[in-house]
PDB file of C-alpha atoms in Angstrom:
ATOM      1  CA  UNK A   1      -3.648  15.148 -38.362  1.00 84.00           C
ATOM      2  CA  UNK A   2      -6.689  15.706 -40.184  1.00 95.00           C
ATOM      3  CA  UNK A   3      -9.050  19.043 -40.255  1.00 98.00           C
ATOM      4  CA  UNK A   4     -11.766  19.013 -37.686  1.00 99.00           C
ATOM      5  CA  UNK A   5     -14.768  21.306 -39.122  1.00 99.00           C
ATOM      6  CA  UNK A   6     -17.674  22.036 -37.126  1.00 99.00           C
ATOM      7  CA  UNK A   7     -21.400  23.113 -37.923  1.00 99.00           C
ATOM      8  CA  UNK A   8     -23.386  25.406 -35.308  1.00 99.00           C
ATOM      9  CA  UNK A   9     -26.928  27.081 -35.236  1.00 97.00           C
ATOM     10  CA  UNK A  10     -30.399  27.572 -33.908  1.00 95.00           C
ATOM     11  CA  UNK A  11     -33.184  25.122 -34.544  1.00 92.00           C
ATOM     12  CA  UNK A  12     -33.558  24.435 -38.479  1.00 90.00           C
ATOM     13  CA  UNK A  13     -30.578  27.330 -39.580  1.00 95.00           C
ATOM     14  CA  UNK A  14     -30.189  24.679 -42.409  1.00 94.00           C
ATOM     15  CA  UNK A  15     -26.387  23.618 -40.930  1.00 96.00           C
ATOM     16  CA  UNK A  16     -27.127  19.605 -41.582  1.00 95.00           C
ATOM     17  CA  UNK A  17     -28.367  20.248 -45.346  1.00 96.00           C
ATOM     18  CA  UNK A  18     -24.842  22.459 -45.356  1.00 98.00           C
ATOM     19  CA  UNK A  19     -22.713  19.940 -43.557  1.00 99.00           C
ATOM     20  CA  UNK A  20     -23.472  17.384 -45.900  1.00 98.00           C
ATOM     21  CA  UNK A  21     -23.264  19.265 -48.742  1.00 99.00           C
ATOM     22  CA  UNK A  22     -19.417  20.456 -48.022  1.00 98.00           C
ATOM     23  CA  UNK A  23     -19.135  16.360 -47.180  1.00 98.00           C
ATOM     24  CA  UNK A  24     -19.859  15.552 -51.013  1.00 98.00           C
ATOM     25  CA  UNK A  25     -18.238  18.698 -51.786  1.00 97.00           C
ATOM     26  CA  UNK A  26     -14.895  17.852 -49.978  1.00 97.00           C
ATOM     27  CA  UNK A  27     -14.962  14.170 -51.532  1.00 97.00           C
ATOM     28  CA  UNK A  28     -15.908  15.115 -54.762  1.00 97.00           C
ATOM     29  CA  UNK A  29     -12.029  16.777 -54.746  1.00 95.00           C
ATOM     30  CA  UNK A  30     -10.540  13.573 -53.473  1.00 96.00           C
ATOM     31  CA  UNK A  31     -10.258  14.543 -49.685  1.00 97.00           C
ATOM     32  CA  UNK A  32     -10.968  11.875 -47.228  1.00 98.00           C
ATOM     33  CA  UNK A  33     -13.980  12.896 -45.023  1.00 98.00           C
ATOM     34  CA  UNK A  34     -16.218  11.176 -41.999  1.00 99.00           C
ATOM     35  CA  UNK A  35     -19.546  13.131 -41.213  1.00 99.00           C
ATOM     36  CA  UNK A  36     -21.145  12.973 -38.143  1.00 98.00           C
ATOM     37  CA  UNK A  37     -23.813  14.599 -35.202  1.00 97.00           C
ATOM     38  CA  UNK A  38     -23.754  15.431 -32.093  1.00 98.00           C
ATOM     39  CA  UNK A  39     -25.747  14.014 -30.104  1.00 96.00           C
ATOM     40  CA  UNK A  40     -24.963  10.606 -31.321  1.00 96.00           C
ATOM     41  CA  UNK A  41     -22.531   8.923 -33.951  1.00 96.00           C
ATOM     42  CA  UNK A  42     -21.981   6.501 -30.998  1.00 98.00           C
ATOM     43  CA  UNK A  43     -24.033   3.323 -30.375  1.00 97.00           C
ATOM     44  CA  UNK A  44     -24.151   5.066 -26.903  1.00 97.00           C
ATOM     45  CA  UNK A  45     -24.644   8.906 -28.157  1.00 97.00           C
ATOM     46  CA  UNK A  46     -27.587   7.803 -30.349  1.00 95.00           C
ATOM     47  CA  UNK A  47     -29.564   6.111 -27.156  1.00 95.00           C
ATOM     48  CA  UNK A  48     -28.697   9.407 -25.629  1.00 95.00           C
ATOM     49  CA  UNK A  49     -29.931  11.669 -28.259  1.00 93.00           C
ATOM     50  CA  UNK A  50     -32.910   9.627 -27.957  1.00 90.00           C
ATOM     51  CA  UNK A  51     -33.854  11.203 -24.508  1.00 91.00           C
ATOM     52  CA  UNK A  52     -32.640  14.421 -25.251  1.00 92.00           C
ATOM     53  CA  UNK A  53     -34.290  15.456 -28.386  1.00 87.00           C
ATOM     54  CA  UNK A  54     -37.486  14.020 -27.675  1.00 83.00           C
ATOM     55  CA  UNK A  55     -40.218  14.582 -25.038  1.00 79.00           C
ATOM     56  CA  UNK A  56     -38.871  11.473 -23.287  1.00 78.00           C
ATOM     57  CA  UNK A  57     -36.191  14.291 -21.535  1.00 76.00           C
ATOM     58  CA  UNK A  58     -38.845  16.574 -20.883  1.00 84.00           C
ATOM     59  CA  UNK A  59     -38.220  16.118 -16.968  1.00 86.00           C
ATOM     60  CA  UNK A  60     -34.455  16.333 -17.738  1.00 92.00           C
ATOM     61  CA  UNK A  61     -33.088  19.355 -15.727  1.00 95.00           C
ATOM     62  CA  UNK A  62     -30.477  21.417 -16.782  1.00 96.00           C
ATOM     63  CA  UNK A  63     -27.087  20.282 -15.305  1.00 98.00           C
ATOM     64  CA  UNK A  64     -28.518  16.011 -15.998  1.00 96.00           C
ATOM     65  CA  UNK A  65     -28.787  17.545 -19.872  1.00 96.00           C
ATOM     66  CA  UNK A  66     -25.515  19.097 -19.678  1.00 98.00           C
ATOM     67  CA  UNK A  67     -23.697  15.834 -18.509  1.00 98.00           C
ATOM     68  CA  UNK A  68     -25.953  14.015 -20.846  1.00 97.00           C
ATOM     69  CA  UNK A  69     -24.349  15.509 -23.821  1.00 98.00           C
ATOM     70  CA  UNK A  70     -21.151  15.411 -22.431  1.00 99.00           C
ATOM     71  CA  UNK A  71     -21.489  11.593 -21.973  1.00 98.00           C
ATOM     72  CA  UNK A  72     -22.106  11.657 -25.611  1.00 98.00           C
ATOM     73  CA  UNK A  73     -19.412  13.669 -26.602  1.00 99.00           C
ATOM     74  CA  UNK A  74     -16.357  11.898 -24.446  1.00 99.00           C
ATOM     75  CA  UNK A  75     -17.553   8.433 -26.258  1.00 99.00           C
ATOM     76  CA  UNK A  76     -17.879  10.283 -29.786  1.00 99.00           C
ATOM     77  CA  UNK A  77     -14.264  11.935 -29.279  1.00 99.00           C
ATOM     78  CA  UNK A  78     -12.275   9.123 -27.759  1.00 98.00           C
ATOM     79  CA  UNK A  79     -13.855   6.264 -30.375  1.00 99.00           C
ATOM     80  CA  UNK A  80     -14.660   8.057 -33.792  1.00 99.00           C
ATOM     81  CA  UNK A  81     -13.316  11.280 -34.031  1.00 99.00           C
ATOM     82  CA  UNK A  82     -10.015  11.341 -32.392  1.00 99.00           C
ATOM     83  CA  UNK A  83      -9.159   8.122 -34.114  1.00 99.00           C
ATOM     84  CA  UNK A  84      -9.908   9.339 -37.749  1.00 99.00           C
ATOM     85  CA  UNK A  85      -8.306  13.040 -37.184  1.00 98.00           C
ATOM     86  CA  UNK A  86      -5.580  10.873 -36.598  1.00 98.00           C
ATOM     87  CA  UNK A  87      -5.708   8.793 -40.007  1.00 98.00           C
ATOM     88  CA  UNK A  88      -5.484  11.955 -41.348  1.00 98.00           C
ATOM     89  CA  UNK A  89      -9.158  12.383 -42.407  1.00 98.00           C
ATOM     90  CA  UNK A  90     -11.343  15.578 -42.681  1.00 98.00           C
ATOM     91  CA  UNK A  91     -13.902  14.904 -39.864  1.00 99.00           C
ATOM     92  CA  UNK A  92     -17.328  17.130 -40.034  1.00 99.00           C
ATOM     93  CA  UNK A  93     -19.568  17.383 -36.975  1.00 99.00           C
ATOM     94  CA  UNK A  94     -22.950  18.667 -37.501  1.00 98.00           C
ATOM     95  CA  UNK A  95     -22.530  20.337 -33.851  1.00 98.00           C
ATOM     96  CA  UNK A  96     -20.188  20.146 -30.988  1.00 99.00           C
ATOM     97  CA  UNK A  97     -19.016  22.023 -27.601  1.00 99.00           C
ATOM     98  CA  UNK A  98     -20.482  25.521 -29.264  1.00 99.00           C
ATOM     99  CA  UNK A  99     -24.202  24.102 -29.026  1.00 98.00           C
ATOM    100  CA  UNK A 100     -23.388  22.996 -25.315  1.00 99.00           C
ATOM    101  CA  UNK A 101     -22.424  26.877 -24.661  1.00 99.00           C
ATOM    102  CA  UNK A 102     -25.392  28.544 -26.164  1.00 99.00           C
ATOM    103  CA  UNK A 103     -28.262  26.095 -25.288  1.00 97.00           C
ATOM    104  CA  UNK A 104     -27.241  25.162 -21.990  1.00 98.00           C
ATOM    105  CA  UNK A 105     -25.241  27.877 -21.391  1.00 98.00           C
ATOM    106  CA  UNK A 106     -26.710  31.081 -22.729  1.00 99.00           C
ATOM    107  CA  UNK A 107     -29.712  29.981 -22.852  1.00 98.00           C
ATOM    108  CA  UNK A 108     -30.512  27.787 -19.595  1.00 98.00           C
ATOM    109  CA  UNK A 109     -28.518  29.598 -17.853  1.00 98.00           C
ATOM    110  CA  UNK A 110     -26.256  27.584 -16.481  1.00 99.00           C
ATOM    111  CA  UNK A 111     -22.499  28.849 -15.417  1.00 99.00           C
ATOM    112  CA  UNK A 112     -20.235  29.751 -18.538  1.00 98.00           C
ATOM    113  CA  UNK A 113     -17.004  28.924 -16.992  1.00 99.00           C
ATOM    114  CA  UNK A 114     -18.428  25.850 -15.523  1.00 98.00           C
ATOM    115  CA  UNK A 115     -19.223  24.493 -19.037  1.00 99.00           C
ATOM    116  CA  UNK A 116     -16.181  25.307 -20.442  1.00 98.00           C
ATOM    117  CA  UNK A 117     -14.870  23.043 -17.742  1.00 99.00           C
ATOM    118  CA  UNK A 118     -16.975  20.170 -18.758  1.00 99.00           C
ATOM    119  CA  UNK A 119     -16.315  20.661 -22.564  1.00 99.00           C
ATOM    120  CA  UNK A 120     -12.878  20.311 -21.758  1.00 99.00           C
ATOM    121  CA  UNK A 121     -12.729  17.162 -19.922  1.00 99.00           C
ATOM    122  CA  UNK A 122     -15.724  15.640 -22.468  1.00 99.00           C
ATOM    123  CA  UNK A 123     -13.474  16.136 -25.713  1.00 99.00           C
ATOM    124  CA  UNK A 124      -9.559  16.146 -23.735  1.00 98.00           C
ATOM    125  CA  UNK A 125      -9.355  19.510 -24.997  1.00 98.00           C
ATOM    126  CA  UNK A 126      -9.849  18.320 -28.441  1.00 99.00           C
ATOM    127  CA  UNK A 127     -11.153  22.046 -30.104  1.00 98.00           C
ATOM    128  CA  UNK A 128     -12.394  22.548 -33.641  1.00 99.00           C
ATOM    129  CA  UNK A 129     -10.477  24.183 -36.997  1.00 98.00           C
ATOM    130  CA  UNK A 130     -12.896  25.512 -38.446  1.00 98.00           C
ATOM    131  CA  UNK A 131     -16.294  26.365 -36.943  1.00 99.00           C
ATOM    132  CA  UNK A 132     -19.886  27.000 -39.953  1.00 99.00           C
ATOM    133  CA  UNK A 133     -22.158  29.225 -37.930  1.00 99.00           C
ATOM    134  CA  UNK A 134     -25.157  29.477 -39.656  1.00 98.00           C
ATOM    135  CA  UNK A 135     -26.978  32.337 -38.418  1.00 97.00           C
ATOM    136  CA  UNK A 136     -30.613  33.391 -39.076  1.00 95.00           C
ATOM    137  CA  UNK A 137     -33.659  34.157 -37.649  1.00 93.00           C
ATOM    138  CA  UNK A 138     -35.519  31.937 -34.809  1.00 91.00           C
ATOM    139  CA  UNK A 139     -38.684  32.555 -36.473  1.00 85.00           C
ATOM    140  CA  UNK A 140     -37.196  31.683 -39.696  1.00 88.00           C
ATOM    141  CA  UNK A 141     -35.491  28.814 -38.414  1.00 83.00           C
ATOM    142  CA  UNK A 142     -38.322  27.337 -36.347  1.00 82.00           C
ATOM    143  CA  UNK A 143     -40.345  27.241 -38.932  1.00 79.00           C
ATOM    144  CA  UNK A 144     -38.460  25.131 -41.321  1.00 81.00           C
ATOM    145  CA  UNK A 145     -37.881  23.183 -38.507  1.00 77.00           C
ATOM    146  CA  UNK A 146     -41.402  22.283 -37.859  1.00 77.00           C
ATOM    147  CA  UNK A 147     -41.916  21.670 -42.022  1.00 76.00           C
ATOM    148  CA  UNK A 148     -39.295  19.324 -41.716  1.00 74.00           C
ATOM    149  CA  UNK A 149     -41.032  17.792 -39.584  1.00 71.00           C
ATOM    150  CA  UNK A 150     -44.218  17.585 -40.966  1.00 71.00           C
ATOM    151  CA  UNK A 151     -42.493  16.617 -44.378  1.00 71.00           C
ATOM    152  CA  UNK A 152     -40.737  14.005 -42.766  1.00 63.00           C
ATOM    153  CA  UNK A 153     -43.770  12.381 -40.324  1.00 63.00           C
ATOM    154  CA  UNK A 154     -41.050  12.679 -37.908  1.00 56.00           C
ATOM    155  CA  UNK A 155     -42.909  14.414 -35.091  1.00 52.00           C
ATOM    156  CA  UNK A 156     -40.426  13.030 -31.968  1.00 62.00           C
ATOM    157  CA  UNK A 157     -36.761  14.606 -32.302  1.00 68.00           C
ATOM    158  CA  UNK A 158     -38.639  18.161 -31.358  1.00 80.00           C
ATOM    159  CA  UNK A 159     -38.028  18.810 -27.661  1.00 83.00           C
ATOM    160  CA  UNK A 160     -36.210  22.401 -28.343  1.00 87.00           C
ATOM    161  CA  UNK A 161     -38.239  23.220 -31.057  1.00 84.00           C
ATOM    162  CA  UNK A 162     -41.210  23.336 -28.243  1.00 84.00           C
ATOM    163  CA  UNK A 163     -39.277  25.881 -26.630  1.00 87.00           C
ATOM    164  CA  UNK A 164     -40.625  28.902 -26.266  1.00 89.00           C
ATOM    165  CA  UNK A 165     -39.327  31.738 -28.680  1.00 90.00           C
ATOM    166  CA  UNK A 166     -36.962  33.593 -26.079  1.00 95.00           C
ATOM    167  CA  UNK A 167     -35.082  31.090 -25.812  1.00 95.00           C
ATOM    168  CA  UNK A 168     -34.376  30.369 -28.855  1.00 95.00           C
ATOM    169  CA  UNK A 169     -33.417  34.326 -29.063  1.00 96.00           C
ATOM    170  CA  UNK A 170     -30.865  33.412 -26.525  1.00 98.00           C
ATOM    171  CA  UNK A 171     -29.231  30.751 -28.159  1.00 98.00           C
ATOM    172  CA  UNK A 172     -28.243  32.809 -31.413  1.00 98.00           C
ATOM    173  CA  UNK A 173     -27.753  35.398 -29.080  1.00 98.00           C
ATOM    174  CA  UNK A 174     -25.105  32.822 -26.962  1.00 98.00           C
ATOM    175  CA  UNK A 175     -23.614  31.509 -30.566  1.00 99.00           C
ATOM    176  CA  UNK A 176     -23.303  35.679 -31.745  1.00 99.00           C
ATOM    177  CA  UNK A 177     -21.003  36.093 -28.390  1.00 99.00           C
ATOM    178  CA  UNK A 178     -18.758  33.012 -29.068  1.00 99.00           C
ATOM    179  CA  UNK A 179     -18.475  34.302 -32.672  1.00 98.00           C
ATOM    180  CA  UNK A 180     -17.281  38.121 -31.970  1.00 98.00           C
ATOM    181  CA  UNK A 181     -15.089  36.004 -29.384  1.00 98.00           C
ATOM    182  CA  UNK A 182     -13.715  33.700 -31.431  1.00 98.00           C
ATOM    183  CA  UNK A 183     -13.291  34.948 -34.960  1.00 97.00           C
ATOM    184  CA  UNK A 184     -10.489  33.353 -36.301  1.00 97.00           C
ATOM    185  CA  UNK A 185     -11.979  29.956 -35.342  1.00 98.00           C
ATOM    186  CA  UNK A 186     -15.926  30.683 -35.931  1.00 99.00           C
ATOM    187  CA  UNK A 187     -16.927  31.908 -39.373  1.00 98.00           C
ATOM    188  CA  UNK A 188     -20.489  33.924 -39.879  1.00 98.00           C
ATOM    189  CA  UNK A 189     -22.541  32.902 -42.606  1.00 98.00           C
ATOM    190  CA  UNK A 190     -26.200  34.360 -43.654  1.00 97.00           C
ATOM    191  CA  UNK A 191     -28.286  30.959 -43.536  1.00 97.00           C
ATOM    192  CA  UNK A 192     -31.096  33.184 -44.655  1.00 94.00           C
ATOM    193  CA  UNK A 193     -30.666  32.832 -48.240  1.00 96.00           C
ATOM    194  CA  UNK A 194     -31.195  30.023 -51.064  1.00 96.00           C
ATOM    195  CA  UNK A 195     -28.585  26.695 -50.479  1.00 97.00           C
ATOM    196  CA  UNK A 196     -26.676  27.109 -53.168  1.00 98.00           C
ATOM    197  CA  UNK A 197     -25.592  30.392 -52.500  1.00 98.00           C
ATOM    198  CA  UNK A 198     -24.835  29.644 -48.556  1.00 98.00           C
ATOM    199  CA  UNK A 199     -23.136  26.035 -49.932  1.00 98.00           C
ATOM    200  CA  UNK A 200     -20.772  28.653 -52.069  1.00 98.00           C
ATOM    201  CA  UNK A 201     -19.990  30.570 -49.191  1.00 98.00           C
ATOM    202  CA  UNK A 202     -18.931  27.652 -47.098  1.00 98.00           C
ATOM    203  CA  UNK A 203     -16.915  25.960 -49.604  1.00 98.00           C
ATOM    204  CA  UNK A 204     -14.790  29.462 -50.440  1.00 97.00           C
ATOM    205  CA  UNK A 205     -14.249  29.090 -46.812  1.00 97.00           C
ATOM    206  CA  UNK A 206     -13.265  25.534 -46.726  1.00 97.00           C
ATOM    207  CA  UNK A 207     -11.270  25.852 -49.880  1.00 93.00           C
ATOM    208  CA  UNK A 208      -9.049  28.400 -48.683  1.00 92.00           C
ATOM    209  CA  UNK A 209      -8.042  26.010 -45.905  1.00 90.00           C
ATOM    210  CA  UNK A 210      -7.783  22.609 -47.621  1.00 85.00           C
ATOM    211  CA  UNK A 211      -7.510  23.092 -51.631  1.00 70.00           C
TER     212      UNK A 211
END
């Protein structure tokens, strides 16, 4: 079986800059990797993330999003990533059942033990190795977010980001908990400084593991 590594933050923590970096890192040493998101990575999990990130889901209420993601995450487990932990590949998913927790969880409100249910029957209790989170600021994160954005001319994928700023405290607050919770599995790192010093970080972590 291969290693299943995870990525997990608040709104522009930098984890999909990271995730791909530790991708070319990985290969670059000859291992055998797949990158992928959540949601999407599916034909079906991109249509998804379609409403979801975007003010198309605006009217979405909290337990539809929850089984929304879900939907996305059975058809991503079952199709890609199951099948290529199997081939023995290094799989990296920029995030997973640890965003379900915090957003819809810690931060909608919605019962912990009830989405720890659905996570389970989504991915077959299918957990991660290895879990990134990349912790920082909201305000920091937001607003790299929104120049990403702006950068990019892509002005559609940013239905959390319109969130208002408590909640956002409550999802690094939610991902915080899981952390202290779940140390062995979930590894802190300061997403507040330059890349190349949280990309070293990572891959001492990753190294240790695969190398």
């Amino acid at each position: 079986m291969g290693l299943f590594i995870t990525f997990e933050g608040i709104e522009g923590c930098g984890k999909t800059t990271q995730a791909r970096l530790l991708n070319d890192h990985l290969n670059a040493k000859g291992v055998e990797t797949i990158l992928i998101r959540e949601p999407g990575g599916t034909a079906l999990g991109e249509k998804i993330r379609g409403i979801l990130l975007t003010a198309e889901g605006d009217a979405t209420t909290p337990v539809a999003e929850l089984f929304l993601y879900e939907a996305c995450r059975a058809q991503l487990v079952n199709t890609v990533i199951r099948p290529a932990l199997a081939k023995g590949l290094t799989v990296i998913c920029d995030r997973f059942t640890d965003s379900t927790t915090a957003y819809q969880g810690y931060a909608r409100g919605l019962d912990l033990a009830s989405i720890a249910s659905a996570n389970a029957i989504a991915t077959g209790g299918l957990r991660p190795d290895i879990t990134i989170l990349m912790d920082c600021a909201p305000a920091m994160g937001l607003g790299r977010a929104i120049k990403r954005m702006e950068q990019a001319g892509d002005e559609r994928e940013d239905r959390f980001e319109r969130e208002a700023a408590a909640f956002h405290e409550k999802v690094r607050a939610g991902y915080l908990s899981i952390a202290r919770a779940e140390p062995g599995r979930v590894k802190l790192v300061d997403a507040g400084r330059e890349i190349p010093l949280i990309h070293k970080d990572i891959c001492d972590i990753i190294n240790e593991i695969i190398l």
